[in-house]
Tab-separated table of C-alpha atoms in Angstrom:
chain	number	residue	atom	x	y	z
A	3	MET	CA	24.485	-138.773	-40.673
A	4	VAL	CA	23.040	-138.950	-44.166
A	5	ASN	CA	22.124	-135.691	-45.849
A	6	ASN	CA	18.344	-135.474	-46.438
A	7	LYS	CA	19.035	-134.598	-50.079
A	8	ILE	CA	20.733	-137.947	-50.734
A	9	HIS	CA	18.362	-140.661	-51.880
A	10	PRO	CA	19.067	-144.195	-50.564
A	11	LEU	CA	19.046	-145.537	-54.156
A	12	ASP	CA	21.880	-143.142	-55.013
A	13	ILE	CA	23.896	-144.721	-52.208
A	14	ILE	CA	23.020	-148.266	-53.316
A	15	ASN	CA	23.835	-147.539	-56.959
A	16	GLY	CA	27.124	-145.965	-55.917
A	17	VAL	CA	28.386	-149.200	-54.344
A	18	GLY	CA	30.312	-150.141	-57.502
A	19	ALA	CA	28.920	-153.669	-57.555
A	20	GLY	CA	25.735	-155.381	-58.578
A	21	LEU	CA	22.999	-155.954	-56.021
A	22	CYS	CA	20.090	-158.301	-56.538
A	23	LEU	CA	17.197	-159.370	-54.326
A	24	VAL	CA	15.985	-162.926	-55.045
A	25	ASP	CA	12.947	-164.730	-53.592
A	26	ARG	CA	12.619	-168.380	-52.512
A	27	ASP	CA	11.542	-169.373	-56.044
A	28	PHE	CA	14.847	-167.952	-57.361
A	29	ARG	CA	12.986	-165.107	-59.042
A	30	ILE	CA	14.582	-161.686	-59.262
A	31	VAL	CA	12.643	-159.158	-57.189
A	32	TRP	CA	14.933	-156.132	-57.503
A	33	ILE	CA	18.280	-155.161	-59.048
A	34	ASN	CA	20.434	-152.063	-58.805
A	35	LYS	CA	21.769	-150.003	-61.710
A	36	HIS	CA	25.112	-151.843	-61.844
A	37	LEU	CA	23.428	-155.185	-62.440
A	38	ALA	CA	21.057	-153.583	-64.961
A	39	ASP	CA	24.079	-152.255	-66.883
A	40	TRP	CA	25.460	-155.805	-67.144
A	41	PHE	CA	22.293	-157.855	-67.668
A	42	GLY	CA	19.429	-155.591	-68.755
A	43	ASP	CA	16.871	-153.270	-67.200
A	44	ALA	CA	14.870	-154.153	-64.101
A	45	LYS	CA	11.555	-154.250	-65.973
A	46	THR	CA	12.880	-157.035	-68.179
A	47	LEU	CA	14.649	-158.989	-65.416
A	48	CYS	CA	12.331	-158.786	-62.416
A	49	GLY	CA	10.137	-161.866	-62.147
A	50	ARG	CA	12.574	-164.042	-64.106
A	51	HIS	CA	14.699	-166.798	-62.569
A	52	CYS	CA	18.176	-165.639	-61.556
A	53	TYR	CA	19.819	-168.754	-63.030
A	54	GLY	CA	18.178	-168.064	-66.400
A	55	VAL	CA	19.219	-164.422	-66.477
A	56	PHE	CA	22.755	-164.603	-65.108
A	57	GLU	CA	23.996	-168.023	-66.242
A	58	ARG	CA	21.496	-168.838	-69.006
A	59	ARG	CA	20.444	-172.084	-67.354
A	60	LYS	CA	17.064	-173.813	-67.163
A	61	HIS	CA	17.489	-175.036	-63.578
A	62	VAL	CA	19.101	-173.929	-60.336
A	63	CYS	CA	22.879	-173.954	-60.754
A	64	ARG	CA	25.035	-176.668	-59.192
A	65	GLY	CA	26.715	-175.255	-56.096
A	66	CYS	CA	24.328	-172.277	-56.091
A	67	PRO	CA	25.215	-169.948	-53.190
A	68	THR	CA	21.647	-168.585	-53.167
A	69	ALA	CA	20.236	-172.084	-52.612
A	70	ARG	CA	22.759	-172.644	-49.809
A	71	VAL	CA	21.694	-169.419	-48.090
A	72	PHE	CA	18.038	-170.499	-48.237
A	73	GLU	CA	19.058	-173.885	-46.746
A	74	THR	CA	21.414	-172.647	-44.020
A	75	GLY	CA	20.356	-169.078	-43.280
A	76	ARG	CA	24.038	-168.058	-43.394
A	77	VAL	CA	26.120	-165.943	-45.782
A	78	HIS	CA	27.777	-167.868	-48.631
A	79	THR	CA	30.226	-166.844	-51.324
A	80	ALA	CA	31.085	-168.307	-54.701
A	81	ARG	CA	32.801	-167.548	-57.975
A	82	ARG	CA	30.439	-167.865	-60.895
A	83	ILE	CA	30.520	-167.398	-64.660
A	84	GLY	CA	27.806	-165.211	-66.120
A	85	PHE	CA	26.868	-163.811	-69.502
A	86	THR	CA	26.079	-160.132	-69.999
A	87	LYS	CA	23.186	-158.847	-72.079
A	88	GLU	CA	25.666	-158.613	-74.985
A	89	GLY	CA	26.560	-162.301	-74.508
A	90	LYS	CA	29.999	-161.538	-73.098
A	91	LYS	CA	31.374	-164.106	-70.628
A	92	LYS	CA	32.334	-162.594	-67.266
A	93	TYR	CA	33.553	-163.935	-63.946
A	94	PHE	CA	31.767	-162.820	-60.792
A	95	GLN	CA	32.357	-163.088	-57.064
A	96	LEU	CA	29.017	-163.485	-55.300
A	97	THR	CA	28.436	-162.806	-51.648
A	98	VAL	CA	24.914	-163.925	-50.836
A	99	SER	CA	23.248	-162.870	-47.591
A	100	PRO	CA	19.922	-163.893	-46.044
A	101	VAL	CA	17.065	-161.419	-45.635
A	102	LYS	CA	14.990	-162.813	-42.755
A	103	ASP	CA	11.464	-162.055	-41.588
A	104	SER	CA	10.485	-161.436	-37.963
A	105	GLY	CA	10.265	-165.213	-37.422
A	106	ASN	CA	13.895	-165.645	-38.550
A	107	ARG	CA	12.783	-167.341	-41.795
A	108	VAL	CA	14.822	-166.535	-44.912
A	109	ASP	CA	12.314	-165.011	-47.343
A	110	PHE	CA	14.815	-163.418	-49.702
A	111	VAL	CA	18.530	-163.286	-50.354
A	112	LEU	CA	20.599	-160.280	-51.290
A	113	GLU	CA	23.329	-161.029	-53.810
A	114	LEU	CA	26.361	-158.742	-53.929
A	115	VAL	CA	27.879	-159.325	-57.380
A	116	GLN	CA	31.432	-158.163	-58.150
A	117	ASP	CA	33.043	-158.394	-61.591
A	118	ILE	CA	36.344	-160.244	-61.099
A	119	THR	CA	37.025	-160.986	-64.775
A	120	ASP	CA	40.294	-159.027	-64.851
A	121	LYS	CA	41.408	-160.659	-61.606
A	122	VAL	CA	40.705	-164.166	-62.967
A	123	PHE	CA	42.678	-163.495	-66.156
A	124	SER	CA	45.525	-162.016	-64.101
A	125	GLU	CA	45.565	-165.097	-61.846
A	126	ARG	CA	45.663	-167.370	-64.909
A	127	ARG	CA	48.493	-165.355	-66.460
A	128	ASN	CA	50.468	-165.458	-63.197
A	129	LEU	CA	49.930	-169.210	-62.921
A	130	LYS	CA	51.166	-169.714	-66.482
A	131	ILE	CA	54.271	-167.600	-65.802
A	132	THR	CA	54.903	-169.474	-62.538
A	133	ARG	CA	54.724	-172.817	-64.365
A	134	LYS	CA	57.186	-171.604	-67.015
A	135	LEU	CA	59.596	-170.330	-64.372
A	136	LYS	CA	59.344	-173.610	-62.478
A	137	ASN	CA	60.112	-175.560	-65.663
A	138	MET	CA	63.064	-173.292	-66.434
A	139	TYR	CA	64.365	-173.693	-62.897
A	140	GLN	CA	64.116	-177.487	-63.110
A	141	HIS	CA	65.882	-177.472	-66.478
A	142	LEU	CA	68.666	-175.183	-65.234
A	143	SER	CA	69.074	-177.309	-62.099
A	144	LEU	CA	69.545	-180.378	-64.298
A	145	VAL	CA	72.081	-178.552	-66.498
A	146	ASN	CA	73.921	-177.336	-63.398
A	147	LYS	CA	74.041	-180.883	-62.018
A	148	LYS	CA	75.428	-182.242	-65.303
A	149	LEU	CA	78.061	-179.501	-65.425
A	150	ARG	CA	79.163	-180.244	-61.852
A	151	GLN	CA	79.423	-183.945	-62.649
A	152	ASN	CA	81.572	-183.274	-65.707
A	153	VAL	CA	83.616	-180.249	-64.620
A	154	HIS	CA	86.786	-182.379	-64.402
A	155	ARG	CA	86.447	-183.143	-68.127
A	156	LEU	CA	86.419	-179.522	-69.155
A	157	LYS	CA	89.644	-178.144	-70.562
A	158	VAL	CA	90.562	-174.591	-69.704
A	159	ILE	CA	91.306	-172.652	-72.856
A	160	THR	CA	93.611	-169.681	-72.558
A	161	ILE	CA	94.034	-166.758	-74.927
A	162	LYS	CA	97.388	-168.233	-75.918
A	163	ASP	CA	95.600	-171.458	-76.972
A	164	LEU	CA	93.144	-169.458	-79.076
A	165	ILE	CA	95.957	-167.531	-80.771
A	166	GLU	CA	97.902	-170.715	-81.524
A	167	TYR	CA	94.740	-172.336	-82.860
A	168	ARG	CA	94.134	-169.391	-85.226
A	169	ILE	CA	97.690	-169.499	-86.527
A	170	ASN	CA	97.625	-173.180	-87.296
């Protein structure tokens, strides 16, 4: 049960992710505080096209999950690149859900926007390390194979041999 002193907007803003309501014309109807912190205040953003605000595009984005939700009426997810109000490039995970009217028509979509920038850079770093380790493994395997092929040619050197070599 929710305490009567807690306002629903406090709950929504406490989610720790951006929330955005978008209409069928791809215009922003409402945003929560998290999204406002990244992209600008609601007064400035509401009424503008989501693709213009979030990705600085002039047309609906290719592979747009919002467009797919309007087409299918089902939840869609996507990774997208966006630019904050400061112009900083960020990576976002979008989960876009339909908001249907009583006739089951999708009038709006609700976008849940999570900043995954650190995760993307971590994945890239791990991939780079994995590639280096794979290359090292392949190189060491080749060296090992060459050593096995030529082990009979190796001469065992004893301490006595080293001492005699030093003396001469």
